[in-house]
mmCIF file of C-alpha atoms in Angstrom:
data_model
loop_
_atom_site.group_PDB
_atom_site.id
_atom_site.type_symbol
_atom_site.label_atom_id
_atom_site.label_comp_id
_atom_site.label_asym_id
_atom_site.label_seq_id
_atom_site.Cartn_x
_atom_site.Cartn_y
_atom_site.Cartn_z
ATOM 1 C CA UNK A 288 -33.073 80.691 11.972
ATOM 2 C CA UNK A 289 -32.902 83.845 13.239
ATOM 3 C CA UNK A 290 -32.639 87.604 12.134
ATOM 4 C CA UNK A 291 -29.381 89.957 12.954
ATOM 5 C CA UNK A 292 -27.890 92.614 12.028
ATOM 6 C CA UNK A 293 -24.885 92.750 10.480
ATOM 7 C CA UNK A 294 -22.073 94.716 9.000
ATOM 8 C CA UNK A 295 -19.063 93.493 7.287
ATOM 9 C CA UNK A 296 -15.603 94.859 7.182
ATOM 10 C CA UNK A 297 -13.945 93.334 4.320
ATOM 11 C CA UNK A 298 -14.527 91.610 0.490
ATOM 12 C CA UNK A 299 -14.173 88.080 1.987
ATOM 13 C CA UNK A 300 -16.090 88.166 4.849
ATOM 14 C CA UNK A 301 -19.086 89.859 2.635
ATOM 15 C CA UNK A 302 -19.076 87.098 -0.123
ATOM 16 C CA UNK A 303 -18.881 84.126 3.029
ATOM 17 C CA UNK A 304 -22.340 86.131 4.609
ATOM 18 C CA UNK A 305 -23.466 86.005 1.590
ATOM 19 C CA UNK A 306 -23.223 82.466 0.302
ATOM 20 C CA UNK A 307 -24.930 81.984 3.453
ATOM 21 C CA UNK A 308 -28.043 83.541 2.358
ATOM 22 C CA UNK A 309 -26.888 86.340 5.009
ATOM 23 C CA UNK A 310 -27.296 89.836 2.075
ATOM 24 C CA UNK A 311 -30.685 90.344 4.054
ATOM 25 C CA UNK A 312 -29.560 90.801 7.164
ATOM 26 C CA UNK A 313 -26.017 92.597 6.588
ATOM 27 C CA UNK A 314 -26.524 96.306 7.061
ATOM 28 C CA UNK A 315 -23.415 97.544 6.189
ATOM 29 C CA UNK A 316 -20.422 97.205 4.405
ATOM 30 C CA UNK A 317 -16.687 98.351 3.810
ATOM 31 C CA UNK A 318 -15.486 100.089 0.568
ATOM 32 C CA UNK A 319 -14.050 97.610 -1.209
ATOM 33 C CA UNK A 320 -16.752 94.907 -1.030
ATOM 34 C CA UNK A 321 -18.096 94.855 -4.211
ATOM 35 C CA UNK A 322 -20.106 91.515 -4.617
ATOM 36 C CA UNK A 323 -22.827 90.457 -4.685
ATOM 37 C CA UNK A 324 -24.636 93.233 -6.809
ATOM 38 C CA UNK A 325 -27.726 92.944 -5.093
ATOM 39 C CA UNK A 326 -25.958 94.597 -1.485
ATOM 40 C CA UNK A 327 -23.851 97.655 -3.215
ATOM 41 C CA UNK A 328 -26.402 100.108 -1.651
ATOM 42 C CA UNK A 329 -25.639 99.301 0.983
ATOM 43 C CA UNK A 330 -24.082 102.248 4.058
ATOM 44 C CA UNK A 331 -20.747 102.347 3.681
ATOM 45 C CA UNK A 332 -18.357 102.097 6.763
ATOM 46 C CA UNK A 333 -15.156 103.223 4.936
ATOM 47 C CA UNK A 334 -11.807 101.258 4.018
ATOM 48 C CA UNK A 335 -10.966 98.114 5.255
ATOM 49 C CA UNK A 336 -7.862 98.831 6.587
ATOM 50 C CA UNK A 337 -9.614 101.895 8.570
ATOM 51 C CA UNK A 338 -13.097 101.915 9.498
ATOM 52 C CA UNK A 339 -15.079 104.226 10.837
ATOM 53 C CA UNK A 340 -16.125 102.743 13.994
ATOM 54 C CA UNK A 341 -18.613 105.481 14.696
ATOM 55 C CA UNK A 342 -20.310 104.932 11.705
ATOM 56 C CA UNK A 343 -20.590 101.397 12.382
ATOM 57 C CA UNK A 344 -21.889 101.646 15.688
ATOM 58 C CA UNK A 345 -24.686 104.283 14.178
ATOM 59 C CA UNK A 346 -26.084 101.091 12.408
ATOM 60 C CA UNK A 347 -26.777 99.822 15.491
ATOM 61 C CA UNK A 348 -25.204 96.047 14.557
ATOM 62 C CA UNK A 349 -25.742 92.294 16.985
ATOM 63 C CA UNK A 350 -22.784 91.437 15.049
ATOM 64 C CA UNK A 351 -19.403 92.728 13.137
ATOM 65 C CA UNK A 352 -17.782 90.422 10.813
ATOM 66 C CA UNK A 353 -13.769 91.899 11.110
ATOM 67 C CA UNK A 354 -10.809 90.211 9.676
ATOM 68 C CA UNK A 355 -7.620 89.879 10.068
ATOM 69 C CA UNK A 356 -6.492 88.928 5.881
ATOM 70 C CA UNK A 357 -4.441 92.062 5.283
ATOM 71 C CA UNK A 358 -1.971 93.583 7.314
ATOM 72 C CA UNK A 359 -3.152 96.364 9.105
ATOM 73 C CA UNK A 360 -6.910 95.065 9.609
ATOM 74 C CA UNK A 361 -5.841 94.509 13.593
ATOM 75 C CA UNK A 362 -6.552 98.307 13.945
ATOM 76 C CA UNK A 363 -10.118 97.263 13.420
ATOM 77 C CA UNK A 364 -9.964 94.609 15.704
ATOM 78 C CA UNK A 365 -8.667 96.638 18.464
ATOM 79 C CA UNK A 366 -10.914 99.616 18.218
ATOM 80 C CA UNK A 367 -14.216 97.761 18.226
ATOM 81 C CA UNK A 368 -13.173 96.043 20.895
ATOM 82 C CA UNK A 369 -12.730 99.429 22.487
ATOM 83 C CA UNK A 370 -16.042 100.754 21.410
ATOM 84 C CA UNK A 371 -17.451 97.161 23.298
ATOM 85 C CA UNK A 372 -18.927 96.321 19.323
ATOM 86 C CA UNK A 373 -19.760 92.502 19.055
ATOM 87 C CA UNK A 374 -17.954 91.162 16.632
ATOM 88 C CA UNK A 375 -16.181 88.013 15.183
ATOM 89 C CA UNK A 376 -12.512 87.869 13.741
ATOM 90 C CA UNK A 377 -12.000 85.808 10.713
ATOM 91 C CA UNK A 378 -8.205 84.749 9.796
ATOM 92 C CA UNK A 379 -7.852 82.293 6.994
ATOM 93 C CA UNK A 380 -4.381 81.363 6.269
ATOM 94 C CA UNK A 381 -5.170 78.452 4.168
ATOM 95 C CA UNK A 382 -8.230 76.634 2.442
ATOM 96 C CA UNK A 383 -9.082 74.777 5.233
ATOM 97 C CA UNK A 384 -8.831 78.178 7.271
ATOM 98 C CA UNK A 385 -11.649 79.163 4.938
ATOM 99 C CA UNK A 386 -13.897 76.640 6.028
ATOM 100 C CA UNK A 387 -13.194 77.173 9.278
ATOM 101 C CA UNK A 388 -14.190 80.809 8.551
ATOM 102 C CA UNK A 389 -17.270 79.708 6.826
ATOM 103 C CA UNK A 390 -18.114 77.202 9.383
ATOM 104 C CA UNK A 391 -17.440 79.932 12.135
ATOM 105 C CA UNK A 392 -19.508 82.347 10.326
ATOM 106 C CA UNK A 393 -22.561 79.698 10.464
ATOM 107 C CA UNK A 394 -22.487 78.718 13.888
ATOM 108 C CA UNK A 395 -22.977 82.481 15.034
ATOM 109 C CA UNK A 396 -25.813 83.094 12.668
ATOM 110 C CA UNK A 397 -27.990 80.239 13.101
ATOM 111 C CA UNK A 398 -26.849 79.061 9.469
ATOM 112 C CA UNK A 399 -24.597 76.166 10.065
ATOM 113 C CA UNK A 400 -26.047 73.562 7.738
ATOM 114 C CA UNK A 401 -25.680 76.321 5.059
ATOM 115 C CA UNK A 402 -22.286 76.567 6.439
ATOM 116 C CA UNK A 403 -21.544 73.225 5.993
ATOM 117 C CA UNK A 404 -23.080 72.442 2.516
ATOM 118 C CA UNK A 405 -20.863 75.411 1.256
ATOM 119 C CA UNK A 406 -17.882 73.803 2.381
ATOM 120 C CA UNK A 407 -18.711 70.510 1.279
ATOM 121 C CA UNK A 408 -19.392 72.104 -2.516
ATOM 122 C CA UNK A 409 -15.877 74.031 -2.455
ATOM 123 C CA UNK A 410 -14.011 70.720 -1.157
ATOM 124 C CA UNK A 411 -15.682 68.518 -4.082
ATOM 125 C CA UNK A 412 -14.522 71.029 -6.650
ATOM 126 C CA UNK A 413 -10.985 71.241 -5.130
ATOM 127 C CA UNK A 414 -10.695 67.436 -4.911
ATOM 128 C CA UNK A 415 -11.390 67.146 -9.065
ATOM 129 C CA UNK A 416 -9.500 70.525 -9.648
ATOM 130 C CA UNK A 417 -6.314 68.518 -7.521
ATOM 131 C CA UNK A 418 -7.096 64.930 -9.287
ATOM 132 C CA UNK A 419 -6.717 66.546 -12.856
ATOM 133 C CA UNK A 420 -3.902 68.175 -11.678
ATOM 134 C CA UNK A 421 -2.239 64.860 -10.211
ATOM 135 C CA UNK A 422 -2.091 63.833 -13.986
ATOM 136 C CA UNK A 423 0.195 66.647 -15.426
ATOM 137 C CA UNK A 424 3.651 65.400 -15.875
ATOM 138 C CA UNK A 425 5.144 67.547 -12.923
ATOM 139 C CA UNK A 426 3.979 70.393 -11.494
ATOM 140 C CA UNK A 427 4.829 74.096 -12.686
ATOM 141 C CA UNK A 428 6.848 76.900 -10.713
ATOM 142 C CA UNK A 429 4.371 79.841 -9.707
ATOM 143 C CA UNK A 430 5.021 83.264 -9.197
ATOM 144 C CA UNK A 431 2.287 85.682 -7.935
ATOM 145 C CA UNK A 432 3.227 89.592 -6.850
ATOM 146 C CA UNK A 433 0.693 90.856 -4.325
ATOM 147 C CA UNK A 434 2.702 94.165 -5.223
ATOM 148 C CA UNK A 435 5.342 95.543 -7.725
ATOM 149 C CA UNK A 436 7.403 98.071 -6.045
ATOM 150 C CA UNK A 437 8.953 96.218 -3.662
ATOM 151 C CA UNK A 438 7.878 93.398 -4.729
ATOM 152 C CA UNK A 439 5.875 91.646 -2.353
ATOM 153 C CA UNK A 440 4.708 88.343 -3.002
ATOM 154 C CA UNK A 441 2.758 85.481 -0.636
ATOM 155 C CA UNK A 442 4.519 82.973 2.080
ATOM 156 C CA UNK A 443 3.322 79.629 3.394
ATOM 157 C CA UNK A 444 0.971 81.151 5.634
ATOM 158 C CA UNK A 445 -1.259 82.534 2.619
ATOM 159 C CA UNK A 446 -4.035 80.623 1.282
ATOM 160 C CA UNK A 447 -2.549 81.446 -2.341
ATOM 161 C CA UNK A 448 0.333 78.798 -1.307
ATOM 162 C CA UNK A 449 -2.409 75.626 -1.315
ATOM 163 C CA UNK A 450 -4.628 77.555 -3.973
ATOM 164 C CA UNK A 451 -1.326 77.561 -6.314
ATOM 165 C CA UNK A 452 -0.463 73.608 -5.023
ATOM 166 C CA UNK A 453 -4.349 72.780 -5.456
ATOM 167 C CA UNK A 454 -4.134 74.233 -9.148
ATOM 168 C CA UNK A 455 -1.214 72.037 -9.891
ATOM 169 C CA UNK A 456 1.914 74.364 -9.245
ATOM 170 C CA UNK A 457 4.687 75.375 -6.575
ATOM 171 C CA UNK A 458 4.626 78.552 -5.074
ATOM 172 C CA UNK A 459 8.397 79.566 -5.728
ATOM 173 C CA UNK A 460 8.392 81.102 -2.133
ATOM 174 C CA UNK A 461 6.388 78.535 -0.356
ATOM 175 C CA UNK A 462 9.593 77.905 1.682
ATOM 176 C CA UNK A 463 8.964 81.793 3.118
ATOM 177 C CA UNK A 464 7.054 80.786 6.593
ATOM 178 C CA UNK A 465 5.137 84.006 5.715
ATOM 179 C CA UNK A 466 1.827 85.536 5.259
ATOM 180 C CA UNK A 467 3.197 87.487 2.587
ATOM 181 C CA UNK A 468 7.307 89.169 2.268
ATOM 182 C CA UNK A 469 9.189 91.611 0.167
ATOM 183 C CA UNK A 470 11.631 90.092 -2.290
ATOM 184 C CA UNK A 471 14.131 91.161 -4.126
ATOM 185 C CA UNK A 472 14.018 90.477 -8.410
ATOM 186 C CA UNK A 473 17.147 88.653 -8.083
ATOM 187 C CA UNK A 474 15.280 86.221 -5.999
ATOM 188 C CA UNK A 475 12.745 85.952 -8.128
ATOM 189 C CA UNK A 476 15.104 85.138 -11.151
ATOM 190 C CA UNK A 477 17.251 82.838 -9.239
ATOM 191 C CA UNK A 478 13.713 80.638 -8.864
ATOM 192 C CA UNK A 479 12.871 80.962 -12.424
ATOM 193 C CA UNK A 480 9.116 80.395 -12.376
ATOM 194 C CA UNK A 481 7.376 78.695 -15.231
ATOM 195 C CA UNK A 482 4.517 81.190 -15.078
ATOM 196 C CA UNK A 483 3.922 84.684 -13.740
ATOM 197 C CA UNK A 484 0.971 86.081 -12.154
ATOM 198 C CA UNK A 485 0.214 89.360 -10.873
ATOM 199 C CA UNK A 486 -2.596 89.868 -8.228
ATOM 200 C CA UNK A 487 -1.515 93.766 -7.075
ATOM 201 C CA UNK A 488 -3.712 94.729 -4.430
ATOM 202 C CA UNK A 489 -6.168 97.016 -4.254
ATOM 203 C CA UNK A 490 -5.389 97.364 -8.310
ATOM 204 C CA UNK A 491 -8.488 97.187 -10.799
ATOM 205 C CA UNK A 492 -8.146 94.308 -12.914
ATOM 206 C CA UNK A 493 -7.575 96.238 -15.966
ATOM 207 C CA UNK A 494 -5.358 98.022 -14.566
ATOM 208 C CA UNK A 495 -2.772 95.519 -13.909
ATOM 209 C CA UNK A 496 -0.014 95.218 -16.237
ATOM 210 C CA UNK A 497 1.588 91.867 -16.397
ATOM 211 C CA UNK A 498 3.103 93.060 -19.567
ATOM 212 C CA UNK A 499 5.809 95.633 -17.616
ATOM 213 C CA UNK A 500 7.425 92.406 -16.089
ATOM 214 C CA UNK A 501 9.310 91.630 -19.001
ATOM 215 C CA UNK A 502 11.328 94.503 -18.893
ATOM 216 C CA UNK A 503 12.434 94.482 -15.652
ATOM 217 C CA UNK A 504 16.420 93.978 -15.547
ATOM 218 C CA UNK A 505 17.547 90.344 -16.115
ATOM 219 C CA UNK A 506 13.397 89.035 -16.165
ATOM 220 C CA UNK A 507 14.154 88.066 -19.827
ATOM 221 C CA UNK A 508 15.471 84.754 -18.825
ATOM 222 C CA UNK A 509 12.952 83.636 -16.689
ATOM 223 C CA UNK A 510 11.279 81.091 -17.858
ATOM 224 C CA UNK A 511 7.944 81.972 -18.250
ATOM 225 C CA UNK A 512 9.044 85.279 -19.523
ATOM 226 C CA UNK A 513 10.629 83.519 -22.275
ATOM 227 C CA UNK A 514 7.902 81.383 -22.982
ATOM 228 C CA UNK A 515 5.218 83.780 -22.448
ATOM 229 C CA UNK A 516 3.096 82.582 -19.703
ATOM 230 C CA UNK A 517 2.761 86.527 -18.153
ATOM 231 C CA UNK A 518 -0.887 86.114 -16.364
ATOM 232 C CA UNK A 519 -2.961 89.090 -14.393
ATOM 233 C CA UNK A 520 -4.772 87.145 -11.965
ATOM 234 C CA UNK A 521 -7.766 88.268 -10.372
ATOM 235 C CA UNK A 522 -7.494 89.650 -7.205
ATOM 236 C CA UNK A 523 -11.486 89.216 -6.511
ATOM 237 C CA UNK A 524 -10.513 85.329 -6.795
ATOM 238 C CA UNK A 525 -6.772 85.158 -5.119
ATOM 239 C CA UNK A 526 -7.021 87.942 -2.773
ATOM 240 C CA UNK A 527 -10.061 87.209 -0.616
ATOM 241 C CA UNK A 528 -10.036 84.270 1.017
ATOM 242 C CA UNK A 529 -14.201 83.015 0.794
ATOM 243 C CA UNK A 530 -15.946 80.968 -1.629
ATOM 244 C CA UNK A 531 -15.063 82.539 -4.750
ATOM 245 C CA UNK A 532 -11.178 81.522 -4.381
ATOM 246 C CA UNK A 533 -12.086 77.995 -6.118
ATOM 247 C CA UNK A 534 -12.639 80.320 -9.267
ATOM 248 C CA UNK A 535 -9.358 81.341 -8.858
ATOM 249 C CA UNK A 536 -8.240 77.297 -8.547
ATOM 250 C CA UNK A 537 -10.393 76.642 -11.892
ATOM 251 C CA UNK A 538 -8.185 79.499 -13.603
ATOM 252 C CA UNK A 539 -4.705 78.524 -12.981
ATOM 253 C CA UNK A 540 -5.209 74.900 -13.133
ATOM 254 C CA UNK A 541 -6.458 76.083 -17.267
ATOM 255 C CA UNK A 542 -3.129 77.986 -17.564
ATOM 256 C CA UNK A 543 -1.232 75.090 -16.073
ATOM 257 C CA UNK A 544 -3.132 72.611 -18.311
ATOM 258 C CA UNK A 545 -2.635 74.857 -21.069
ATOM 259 C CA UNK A 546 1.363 75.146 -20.482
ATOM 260 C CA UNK A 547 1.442 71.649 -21.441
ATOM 261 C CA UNK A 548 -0.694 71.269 -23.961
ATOM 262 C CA UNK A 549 1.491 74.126 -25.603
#
């Protein structure tokens, strides 16, 4: 193995660093990663979505872990290549694009066996999480909201599509060929989920309020509105896609498990 310096420019690509017994060598970090504890002293290169690329160059890094997991982050991309920063793009649309990430994130740190015993651990916990799930009677229609006003919610091309599939749902708007799309409510009533998540970015986790769905106009009749299955999922285990999205898996399947048990 070998020493580096590193700095990290979002949540996701933090926690995969990390679960590669990386904390040591990362040197700094962007706002809004917040996990593991033991980095949060970390300097602090700004937001995600705009770094400051001076600042990052003052920590003198051998490597920059950018991303490309929420619209916007290709400034980043672009303006350390500029500034002639090393760096590697990570751009998981899926759970296997998350190992890829993880086993890209190995290779260029000396830490590929870590790499791959990460991988292996998230796959065996997926494969149980998705055998459970092949015994529910059907599966359940999902609805998560990456935002409320418009509504945006995740496409196909978001890792939230398998994560939802994995759990033992449908993501209503799977059929968007999408990272993520603005939707009108009628569309969302005219697919009637079963259950209701929302995941609003950039949102504390107590600050989300499932419980305002209900009242939007005609959201009565939905189906899980009805029946009560209004969920605030978090976005530290949907919105980042690392490690920590099986926790996120492990959630919904219990929500799904318990919509039928109920």
């Amino acid at each position: 193995m070998f020493s580096m310096r590193i700095v990290s420019l979002c949540p996701s690509n933090t926690e995969i660093l990390c679960s590669l017994g990386l904390a040591d060598q990362i040197v700094g970090l962007d706002r809004s990663s917040d996990w593991p504890e033991e980095i949060q002293a970390l300097p602090r290169v700004g937001p995600d979505l705009t770094v400051d690329i001076a600042a990052i160059a003052a920590l003198s890094p051998d490597l920059v872990f950018s991303s490309l997991s929420v619209p916007g982050m290709e400034r980043n991309v672009e303006e350390l290549d500029r500034a002639g920063l090393p760096q590697i793009v990570l751009d998981a649309r899926s759970i296997g694009g998350v190992y890829d990430s993880l086993m890209l994130a190995g290779r260029a740190t000396g830490r590929g066996v870590q790499a791959a015993a990460v991988v292996e651990g998230m796959r065996a916990r997926l494969e149980g999480i998705a055998a459970a799930a092949r015994q529910f009677p059907r599966t359940r229609r999902v609805f998560l909201e990456w935002w409320p006003k418009p509504i945006i919610v995740p496409g196909r091309q978001c890792w939230t599509d398998e994560m939802i599939r994995v759990a033992g749902g449908e993501s209503v708007f799977s059929g968007r060929d999408v990272r993520s799309v603005p939707v009108e409510p009628e569309a969302v009533i005219a697919a009637d989920p079963e259950i209701l998540l929302t995941c609003w970015c950039g949102v504390p986790h107590e600050r989300q309020r499932p419980d305002r769905l209900p009242a939007r106009p005609g959201w009565s009749e939905i189906s899980g509105v009805r029946d009560g299955r209004i969920f605030a999922a978090e976005e530290r285990f949907f919105g980042r896609p690392g490690p920590r999205l099986v926790e996120g898996v492990v959630w919904l399947h219990a929500r799904i498990r318990e919509s039928w048990e109920g």
